[in-house]
Amino acid sequence: MSLPNPLANCSTHPLIYQPLDQDRSEIRLLKLEPGAQDAEIHCRLVHASLKDKPRYEALSYTWGDVKNNRRDIWVHGHAVSISMNLEIALRHLRKPNEPRTLWVDAVCINQGDLAERSRQVQRMRDIFWSAQQVLAWTGEPDDDEGDEALELLRALGQPSAYMYFYELAAKPMALLSINFNRSWGKFESLFKFLNRPYWSRIWVVQELAIPGSAAGDVGWLDHDKVQVRCNSAWVPYSTFNLACASLVQLIPGIMSSVACLNQADPASRVKPAGLDMFGAIQSCIPTTSRQRLSIAELMHMTHFLKATDPRDRIYALIALARDEDRVLVPDYSVSTAQMLRELARHLILTDNNLTVLSGNRFTPSNTTDDESSSWAPDPEKFISSPKADWDPIATAFNASESRVPAVAFSADLRLLTAKGIIVDRITTVIGPFEFKKFPGLLSEDLHTSELGNSLRELEQYGSSLSSTNERDAFWRTLVLDSGTLGHGRRVSPAPQQIGEWFDVVLDGSGESDAVRFEATKLFYAQAGFTDRCFYATAAGGKGVGPHGTLSGDLVTVLYGGKFCYILREVGDRYVFVGDAYLHGAMHGELFDPSRQGDYKERDFVLC
């Protein structure tokens, strides 16, 4: 699939696009002519060599609807159709009395020339690094939006505010007891700003992280090379950065507050996309204690982000990745499916592990004639698993006990053969638990919703367990046998207090409604099955599987993997469903010498 060409009507016009001199590291710059805000937009393109250190500002923005909402600007006197969001940005950026020099990808790159596009994408790192300023145009506010978001952003961006909330976050119970009702309107306004489409765009990570990528976490914040547009004003990135850091401390309290849970709109009960973007940007800036991440780690960290061209979900990350991954080169002549297979092969062979296979995924196709391969890591099919134990970077799981992968690839890369063991077959599945569909505490649909029914089924399953050991294994499975304390510190095995909360959830008939509500809120805040399924196996094993888990699927351990993996038999091959937790098997227990012979080693041909 090729990227829609915003300049299709003039991409070959000699007055607009002349070939760039690659030896001189040439780029095109957009000279935005002065004018009143409501006047036609006139501009011209000039060539500049990055070696000459030209002065310009780089625009970070989202294309928006590239097919329908379009407007014309004039380039060298010729009408050029661009997205409405870009046209609005140019109107706001245009100066009344002097030209402004910008780099804007949709216009400065000949999008109709795949070869040029591939070369210029490789140069994006240098383009944003060399810019005098990076302007983060987050979009035009709605007519009903005031400046509440801006006011709260500036207040949270004060160092004193961050320190206060940081200290408060060390006391989870105090944080969860804050009453957000009086200030909910301001937080709702800020969440609306942080959920704008801009914060879901994959290229933004590179565009905002690169200006600081050579100076560490804060070295570039002093001069605020990046400016973020928030409603009516430009905000220095240092203020935005600190505001997001403050909000991260508050999020556990906000998300579990009555004010939030009462909201009918599911988007109001989910951590804003801008905070996920903030975390991704921070992780991509190397420091003396943090090296550049692998492309696999970056991909998992940013899988929730979007791109007009699905290949850009990988290509946008290459400039941020470690040196070993720089051999990956953007090539828009290669299909998305083949690019993902080549990426997976590169990472498996380079890292000598199966980390790239990790991730919660939508239900895979059961056919073998698809162009895609079920095992190839497609970010568009990934689903967030908020609990950090699912993070392949941070997890302490090591199900295969550090066994090295034994893999082979078919000549066309469609098939991956991996060695491992079958642990058991799944007989019971409850879920998936899509908390984003929670209808709100005040909703009449609360008890009849799909999520409500699944939670009731889960609690009934727990109540049916007679032995103490079984119930203990059950609640520990649901939280992946770990608990999260202040500042996100994880404790494993999970503290017994979490089990006491779950006992109240199951058998709290003698407790007051307030106590049951509080225990339910505290337990589900530790849940490890968000957007996943609980499963039980034929031998009584209990686990948490990916979104697409079905009864009859196989629980396996593949050598080189940190997790267990769910596979589905299709003839003599297997569809890869996703990674999984199996209680009592996540730290190499199945390979204990005392269990030798329990499981037969075999080759799985993944299609």
JSON list of N, CA and C in Angstrom, two decimals, residues 247-302:
[
{"chain": "A", "resi": 247, "resn": "LEU", "atom": "N", "xyz": [1.40, 14.68, 35.77]},
{"chain": "A", "resi": 247, "resn": "LEU", "atom": "CA", "xyz": [0.15, 13.97, 35.49]},
{"chain": "A", "resi": 247, "resn": "LEU", "atom": "C", "xyz": [0.34, 12.45, 35.61]},
{"chain": "A", "resi": 248, "resn": "VAL", "atom": "N", "xyz": [1.51, 11.96, 35.23]},
{"chain": "A", "resi": 248, "resn": "VAL", "atom": "CA", "xyz": [1.80, 10.53, 35.35]},
{"chain": "A", "resi": 248, "resn": "VAL", "atom": "C", "xyz": [1.69, 10.08, 36.82]},
{"chain": "A", "resi": 249, "resn": "GLN", "atom": "N", "xyz": [2.14, 10.96, 37.75]},
{"chain": "A", "resi": 249, "resn": "GLN", "atom": "CA", "xyz": [2.04, 10.63, 39.17]},
{"chain": "A", "resi": 249, "resn": "GLN", "atom": "C", "xyz": [0.58, 10.56, 39.62]},
{"chain": "A", "resi": 250, "resn": "LEU", "atom": "N", "xyz": [-0.26, 11.41, 39.01]},
{"chain": "A", "resi": 250, "resn": "LEU", "atom": "CA", "xyz": [-1.67, 11.51, 39.42]},
{"chain": "A", "resi": 250, "resn": "LEU", "atom": "C", "xyz": [-2.59, 10.47, 38.77]},
{"chain": "A", "resi": 251, "resn": "ILE", "atom": "N", "xyz": [-2.16, 9.92, 37.65]},
{"chain": "A", "resi": 251, "resn": "ILE", "atom": "CA", "xyz": [-3.03, 9.07, 36.84]},
{"chain": "A", "resi": 251, "resn": "ILE", "atom": "C", "xyz": [-3.68, 7.92, 37.63]},
{"chain": "A", "resi": 252, "resn": "PRO", "atom": "N", "xyz": [-2.94, 7.18, 38.48]},
{"chain": "A", "resi": 252, "resn": "PRO", "atom": "CA", "xyz": [-3.62, 6.08, 39.21]},
{"chain": "A", "resi": 252, "resn": "PRO", "atom": "C", "xyz": [-4.81, 6.58, 40.01]},
{"chain": "A", "resi": 253, "resn": "GLY", "atom": "N", "xyz": [-4.66, 7.75, 40.65]},
{"chain": "A", "resi": 253, "resn": "GLY", "atom": "CA", "xyz": [-5.76, 8.31, 41.42]},
{"chain": "A", "resi": 253, "resn": "GLY", "atom": "C", "xyz": [-6.89, 8.80, 40.55]},
{"chain": "A", "resi": 254, "resn": "ILE", "atom": "N", "xyz": [-6.55, 9.44, 39.42]},
{"chain": "A", "resi": 254, "resn": "ILE", "atom": "CA", "xyz": [-7.58, 9.96, 38.52]},
{"chain": "A", "resi": 254, "resn": "ILE", "atom": "C", "xyz": [-8.39, 8.82, 37.91]},
{"chain": "A", "resi": 255, "resn": "MET", "atom": "N", "xyz": [-7.70, 7.80, 37.41]},
{"chain": "A", "resi": 255, "resn": "MET", "atom": "CA", "xyz": [-8.38, 6.71, 36.70]},
{"chain": "A", "resi": 255, "resn": "MET", "atom": "C", "xyz": [-9.30, 5.90, 37.60]},
{"chain": "A", "resi": 256, "resn": "SER", "atom": "N", "xyz": [-9.01, 5.86, 38.89]},
{"chain": "A", "resi": 256, "resn": "SER", "atom": "CA", "xyz": [-9.85, 5.07, 39.81]},
{"chain": "A", "resi": 256, "resn": "SER", "atom": "C", "xyz": [-10.78, 5.95, 40.64]},
{"chain": "A", "resi": 257, "resn": "SER", "atom": "N", "xyz": [-10.81, 7.25, 40.34]},
{"chain": "A", "resi": 257, "resn": "SER", "atom": "CA", "xyz": [-11.68, 8.16, 41.10]},
{"chain": "A", "resi": 257, "resn": "SER", "atom": "C", "xyz": [-13.13, 7.99, 40.66]},
{"chain": "A", "resi": 258, "resn": "VAL", "atom": "N", "xyz": [-14.04, 8.33, 41.56]},
{"chain": "A", "resi": 258, "resn": "VAL", "atom": "CA", "xyz": [-15.46, 8.26, 41.25]},
{"chain": "A", "resi": 258, "resn": "VAL", "atom": "C", "xyz": [-15.79, 9.21, 40.11]},
{"chain": "A", "resi": 259, "resn": "ALA", "atom": "N", "xyz": [-15.14, 10.40, 40.11]},
{"chain": "A", "resi": 259, "resn": "ALA", "atom": "CA", "xyz": [-15.39, 11.38, 39.05]},
{"chain": "A", "resi": 259, "resn": "ALA", "atom": "C", "xyz": [-15.10, 10.79, 37.68]},
{"chain": "A", "resi": 260, "resn": "CYS", "atom": "N", "xyz": [-14.03, 10.02, 37.59]},
{"chain": "A", "resi": 260, "resn": "CYS", "atom": "CA", "xyz": [-13.64, 9.41, 36.31]},
{"chain": "A", "resi": 260, "resn": "CYS", "atom": "C", "xyz": [-14.55, 8.23, 35.98]},
{"chain": "A", "resi": 261, "resn": "LEU", "atom": "N", "xyz": [-14.79, 7.36, 36.95]},
{"chain": "A", "resi": 261, "resn": "LEU", "atom": "CA", "xyz": [-15.59, 6.16, 36.70]},
{"chain": "A", "resi": 261, "resn": "LEU", "atom": "C", "xyz": [-17.04, 6.48, 36.37]},
{"chain": "A", "resi": 262, "resn": "ASN", "atom": "N", "xyz": [-17.49, 7.67, 36.76]},
{"chain": "A", "resi": 262, "resn": "ASN", "atom": "CA", "xyz": [-18.86, 8.08, 36.45]},
{"chain": "A", "resi": 262, "resn": "ASN", "atom": "C", "xyz": [-19.03, 8.54, 35.01]},
{"chain": "A", "resi": 263, "resn": "GLN", "atom": "N", "xyz": [-17.92, 8.76, 34.30]},
{"chain": "A", "resi": 263, "resn": "GLN", "atom": "CA", "xyz": [-18.01, 9.29, 32.95]},
{"chain": "A", "resi": 263, "resn": "GLN", "atom": "C", "xyz": [-18.60, 8.26, 31.99]},
{"chain": "A", "resi": 264, "resn": "ALA", "atom": "N", "xyz": [-19.53, 8.72, 31.16]},
{"chain": "A", "resi": 264, "resn": "ALA", "atom": "CA", "xyz": [-20.15, 7.82, 30.19]},
{"chain": "A", "resi": 264, "resn": "ALA", "atom": "C", "xyz": [-19.26, 7.59, 28.98]},
{"chain": "A", "resi": 265, "resn": "ASP", "atom": "N", "xyz": [-18.43, 8.58, 28.66]},
{"chain": "A", "resi": 265, "resn": "ASP", "atom": "CA", "xyz": [-17.56, 8.48, 27.49]},
{"chain": "A", "resi": 265, "resn": "ASP", "atom": "C", "xyz": [-16.34, 7.64, 27.84]},
{"chain": "A", "resi": 266, "resn": "PRO", "atom": "N", "xyz": [-16.15, 6.47, 27.21]},
{"chain": "A", "resi": 266, "resn": "PRO", "atom": "CA", "xyz": [-14.99, 5.61, 27.53]},
{"chain": "A", "resi": 266, "resn": "PRO", "atom": "C", "xyz": [-13.66, 6.33, 27.39]},
{"chain": "A", "resi": 267, "resn": "ALA", "atom": "N", "xyz": [-13.55, 7.29, 26.45]},
{"chain": "A", "resi": 267, "resn": "ALA", "atom": "CA", "xyz": [-12.28, 8.01, 26.25]},
{"chain": "A", "resi": 267, "resn": "ALA", "atom": "C", "xyz": [-11.88, 8.78, 27.47]},
{"chain": "A", "resi": 268, "resn": "SER", "atom": "N", "xyz": [-12.86, 9.14, 28.33]},
{"chain": "A", "resi": 268, "resn": "SER", "atom": "CA", "xyz": [-12.56, 9.90, 29.55]},
{"chain": "A", "resi": 268, "resn": "SER", "atom": "C", "xyz": [-12.02, 9.01, 30.65]},
{"chain": "A", "resi": 269, "resn": "ARG", "atom": "N", "xyz": [-12.08, 7.69, 30.46]},
{"chain": "A", "resi": 269, "resn": "ARG", "atom": "CA", "xyz": [-11.65, 6.77, 31.52]},
{"chain": "A", "resi": 269, "resn": "ARG", "atom": "C", "xyz": [-10.38, 6.02, 31.14]},
{"chain": "A", "resi": 270, "resn": "VAL", "atom": "N", "xyz": [-9.71, 6.49, 30.10]},
{"chain": "A", "resi": 270, "resn": "VAL", "atom": "CA", "xyz": [-8.48, 5.85, 29.62]},
{"chain": "A", "resi": 270, "resn": "VAL", "atom": "C", "xyz": [-7.34, 6.87, 29.68]},
{"chain": "A", "resi": 271, "resn": "LYS", "atom": "N", "xyz": [-6.19, 6.41, 30.07]},
{"chain": "A", "resi": 271, "resn": "LYS", "atom": "CA", "xyz": [-5.03, 7.32, 30.11]},
{"chain": "A", "resi": 271, "resn": "LYS", "atom": "C", "xyz": [-4.86, 8.00, 28.77]},
{"chain": "A", "resi": 272, "resn": "PRO", "atom": "N", "xyz": [-4.72, 9.32, 28.73]},
{"chain": "A", "resi": 272, "resn": "PRO", "atom": "CA", "xyz": [-4.64, 10.03, 27.45]},
{"chain": "A", "resi": 272, "resn": "PRO", "atom": "C", "xyz": [-3.46, 9.58, 26.60]},
{"chain": "A", "resi": 273, "resn": "ALA", "atom": "N", "xyz": [-3.67, 9.60, 25.29]},
{"chain": "A", "resi": 273, "resn": "ALA", "atom": "CA", "xyz": [-2.62, 9.19, 24.35]},
{"chain": "A", "resi": 273, "resn": "ALA", "atom": "C", "xyz": [-1.37, 10.03, 24.51]},
{"chain": "A", "resi": 274, "resn": "GLY", "atom": "N", "xyz": [-1.55, 11.32, 24.87]},
{"chain": "A", "resi": 274, "resn": "GLY", "atom": "CA", "xyz": [-0.39, 12.20, 25.03]},
{"chain": "A", "resi": 274, "resn": "GLY", "atom": "C", "xyz": [0.56, 11.75, 26.12]},
{"chain": "A", "resi": 275, "resn": "LEU", "atom": "N", "xyz": [0.04, 11.09, 27.15]},
{"chain": "A", "resi": 275, "resn": "LEU", "atom": "CA", "xyz": [0.92, 10.59, 28.21]},
{"chain": "A", "resi": 275, "resn": "LEU", "atom": "C", "xyz": [1.71, 9.37, 27.74]},
{"chain": "A", "resi": 276, "resn": "ASP", "atom": "N", "xyz": [1.07, 8.51, 26.94]},
{"chain": "A", "resi": 276, "resn": "ASP", "atom": "CA", "xyz": [1.81, 7.40, 26.35]},
{"chain": "A", "resi": 276, "resn": "ASP", "atom": "C", "xyz": [2.89, 7.93, 25.41]},
{"chain": "A", "resi": 277, "resn": "MET", "atom": "N", "xyz": [2.54, 8.96, 24.64]},
{"chain": "A", "resi": 277, "resn": "MET", "atom": "CA", "xyz": [3.53, 9.59, 23.76]},
{"chain": "A", "resi": 277, "resn": "MET", "atom": "C", "xyz": [4.68, 10.17, 24.57]},
{"chain": "A", "resi": 278, "resn": "PHE", "atom": "N", "xyz": [4.37, 10.85, 25.67]},
{"chain": "A", "resi": 278, "resn": "PHE", "atom": "CA", "xyz": [5.39, 11.42, 26.55]},
{"chain": "A", "resi": 278, "resn": "PHE", "atom": "C", "xyz": [6.35, 10.33, 27.03]},
{"chain": "A", "resi": 279, "resn": "GLY", "atom": "N", "xyz": [5.80, 9.20, 27.47]},
{"chain": "A", "resi": 279, "resn": "GLY", "atom": "CA", "xyz": [6.65, 8.10, 27.93]},
{"chain": "A", "resi": 279, "resn": "GLY", "atom": "C", "xyz": [7.54, 7.56, 26.84]},
{"chain": "A", "resi": 280, "resn": "ALA", "atom": "N", "xyz": [6.98, 7.44, 25.63]},
{"chain": "A", "resi": 280, "resn": "ALA", "atom": "CA", "xyz": [7.78, 6.94, 24.50]},
{"chain": "A", "resi": 280, "resn": "ALA", "atom": "C", "xyz": [8.91, 7.90, 24.17]},
{"chain": "A", "resi": 281, "resn": "ILE", "atom": "N", "xyz": [8.62, 9.19, 24.16]},
{"chain": "A", "resi": 281, "resn": "ILE", "atom": "CA", "xyz": [9.66, 10.19, 23.84]},
{"chain": "A", "resi": 281, "resn": "ILE", "atom": "C", "xyz": [10.77, 10.14, 24.87]},
{"chain": "A", "resi": 282, "resn": "GLN", "atom": "N", "xyz": [10.40, 10.10, 26.16]},
{"chain": "A", "resi": 282, "resn": "GLN", "atom": "CA", "xyz": [11.41, 10.08, 27.22]},
{"chain": "A", "resi": 282, "resn": "GLN", "atom": "C", "xyz": [12.31, 8.85, 27.10]},
{"chain": "A", "resi": 283, "resn": "SER", "atom": "N", "xyz": [11.71, 7.71, 26.78]},
{"chain": "A", "resi": 283, "resn": "SER", "atom": "CA", "xyz": [12.48, 6.47, 26.68]},
{"chain": "A", "resi": 283, "resn": "SER", "atom": "C", "xyz": [13.41, 6.46, 25.47]},
{"chain": "A", "resi": 284, "resn": "CYS", "atom": "N", "xyz": [13.11, 7.29, 24.48]},
{"chain": "A", "resi": 284, "resn": "CYS", "atom": "CA", "xyz": [13.92, 7.31, 23.26]},
{"chain": "A", "resi": 284, "resn": "CYS", "atom": "C", "xyz": [15.10, 8.26, 23.34]},
{"chain": "A", "resi": 285, "resn": "ILE", "atom": "N", "xyz": [15.18, 9.04, 24.41]},
{"chain": "A", "resi": 285, "resn": "ILE", "atom": "CA", "xyz": [16.31, 9.96, 24.57]},
{"chain": "A", "resi": 285, "resn": "ILE", "atom": "C", "xyz": [17.38, 9.26, 25.39]},
{"chain": "A", "resi": 286, "resn": "PRO", "atom": "N", "xyz": [18.51, 8.89, 24.78]},
{"chain": "A", "resi": 286, "resn": "PRO", "atom": "CA", "xyz": [19.55, 8.17, 25.53]},
{"chain": "A", "resi": 286, "resn": "PRO", "atom": "C", "xyz": [20.22, 9.05, 26.58]},
{"chain": "A", "resi": 287, "resn": "THR", "atom": "N", "xyz": [20.61, 8.45, 27.66]},
{"chain": "A", "resi": 287, "resn": "THR", "atom": "CA", "xyz": [21.34, 9.15, 28.72]},
{"chain": "A", "resi": 287, "resn": "THR", "atom": "C", "xyz": [22.58, 8.33, 29.05]},
{"chain": "A", "resi": 288, "resn": "THR", "atom": "N", "xyz": [23.35, 8.82, 30.02]},
{"chain": "A", "resi": 288, "resn": "THR", "atom": "CA", "xyz": [24.56, 8.09, 30.42]},
{"chain": "A", "resi": 288, "resn": "THR", "atom": "C", "xyz": [24.21, 6.73, 31.00]},
{"chain": "A", "resi": 289, "resn": "SER", "atom": "N", "xyz": [22.99, 6.58, 31.53]},
{"chain": "A", "resi": 289, "resn": "SER", "atom": "CA", "xyz": [22.58, 5.31, 32.13]},
{"chain": "A", "resi": 289, "resn": "SER", "atom": "C", "xyz": [21.61, 4.52, 31.26]},
{"chain": "A", "resi": 290, "resn": "ARG", "atom": "N", "xyz": [21.23, 5.08, 30.11]},
{"chain": "A", "resi": 290, "resn": "ARG", "atom": "CA", "xyz": [20.26, 4.40, 29.24]},
{"chain": "A", "resi": 290, "resn": "ARG", "atom": "C", "xyz": [20.72, 4.48, 27.80]},
{"chain": "A", "resi": 291, "resn": "GLN", "atom": "N", "xyz": [20.99, 3.32, 27.22]},
{"chain": "A", "resi": 291, "resn": "GLN", "atom": "CA", "xyz": [21.45, 3.26, 25.84]},
{"chain": "A", "resi": 291, "resn": "GLN", "atom": "C", "xyz": [20.25, 3.28, 24.89]},
{"chain": "A", "resi": 292, "resn": "ARG", "atom": "N", "xyz": [20.54, 3.41, 23.61]},
{"chain": "A", "resi": 292, "resn": "ARG", "atom": "CA", "xyz": [19.46, 3.38, 22.62]},
{"chain": "A", "resi": 292, "resn": "ARG", "atom": "C", "xyz": [18.77, 2.02, 22.63]},
{"chain": "A", "resi": 293, "resn": "LEU", "atom": "N", "xyz": [17.47, 2.04, 22.43]},
{"chain": "A", "resi": 293, "resn": "LEU", "atom": "CA", "xyz": [16.68, 0.82, 22.46]},
{"chain": "A", "resi": 293, "resn": "LEU", "atom": "C", "xyz": [16.74, 0.11, 21.11]},
{"chain": "A", "resi": 294, "resn": "SER", "atom": "N", "xyz": [16.41, -1.16, 21.12]},
{"chain": "A", "resi": 294, "resn": "SER", "atom": "CA", "xyz": [16.32, -1.91, 19.85]},
{"chain": "A", "resi": 294, "resn": "SER", "atom": "C", "xyz": [15.03, -1.51, 19.14]},
{"chain": "A", "resi": 295, "resn": "ILE", "atom": "N", "xyz": [14.97, -1.79, 17.87]},
{"chain": "A", "resi": 295, "resn": "ILE", "atom": "CA", "xyz": [13.77, -1.48, 17.10]},
{"chain": "A", "resi": 295, "resn": "ILE", "atom": "C", "xyz": [12.58, -2.28, 17.63]},
{"chain": "A", "resi": 296, "resn": "ALA", "atom": "N", "xyz": [12.82, -3.48, 18.16]},
{"chain": "A", "resi": 296, "resn": "ALA", "atom": "CA", "xyz": [11.73, -4.29, 18.72]},
{"chain": "A", "resi": 296, "resn": "ALA", "atom": "C", "xyz": [11.17, -3.62, 19.97]},
{"chain": "A", "resi": 297, "resn": "GLU", "atom": "N", "xyz": [12.05, -3.13, 20.83]},
{"chain": "A", "resi": 297, "resn": "GLU", "atom": "CA", "xyz": [11.60, -2.45, 22.04]},
{"chain": "A", "resi": 297, "resn": "GLU", "atom": "C", "xyz": [10.83, -1.18, 21.69]},
{"chain": "A", "resi": 298, "resn": "LEU", "atom": "N", "xyz": [11.34, -0.43, 20.72]},
{"chain": "A", "resi": 298, "resn": "LEU", "atom": "CA", "xyz": [10.64, 0.78, 20.29]},
{"chain": "A", "resi": 298, "resn": "LEU", "atom": "C", "xyz": [9.28, 0.45, 19.69]},
{"chain": "A", "resi": 299, "resn": "MET", "atom": "N", "xyz": [9.22, -0.62, 18.94]},
{"chain": "A", "resi": 299, "resn": "MET", "atom": "CA", "xyz": [7.97, -1.02, 18.30]},
{"chain": "A", "resi": 299, "resn": "MET", "atom": "C", "xyz": [6.91, -1.37, 19.34]},
{"chain": "A", "resi": 300, "resn": "HIS", "atom": "N", "xyz": [7.28, -2.13, 20.37]},
{"chain": "A", "resi": 300, "resn": "HIS", "atom": "CA", "xyz": [6.33, -2.49, 21.42]},
{"chain": "A", "resi": 300, "resn": "HIS", "atom": "C", "xyz": [5.92, -1.25, 22.22]},
{"chain": "A", "resi": 301, "resn": "MET", "atom": "N", "xyz": [6.86, -0.35, 22.41]},
{"chain": "A", "resi": 301, "resn": "MET", "atom": "CA", "xyz": [6.58, 0.86, 23.19]},
{"chain": "A", "resi": 301, "resn": "MET", "atom": "C", "xyz": [5.63, 1.81, 22.46]},
{"chain": "A", "resi": 302, "resn": "THR", "atom": "N", "xyz": [5.62, 1.74, 21.13]},
{"chain": "A", "resi": 302, "resn": "THR", "atom": "CA", "xyz": [4.84, 2.69, 20.33]},
{"chain": "A", "resi": 302, "resn": "THR", "atom": "C", "xyz": [3.74, 2.04, 19.52]}
]
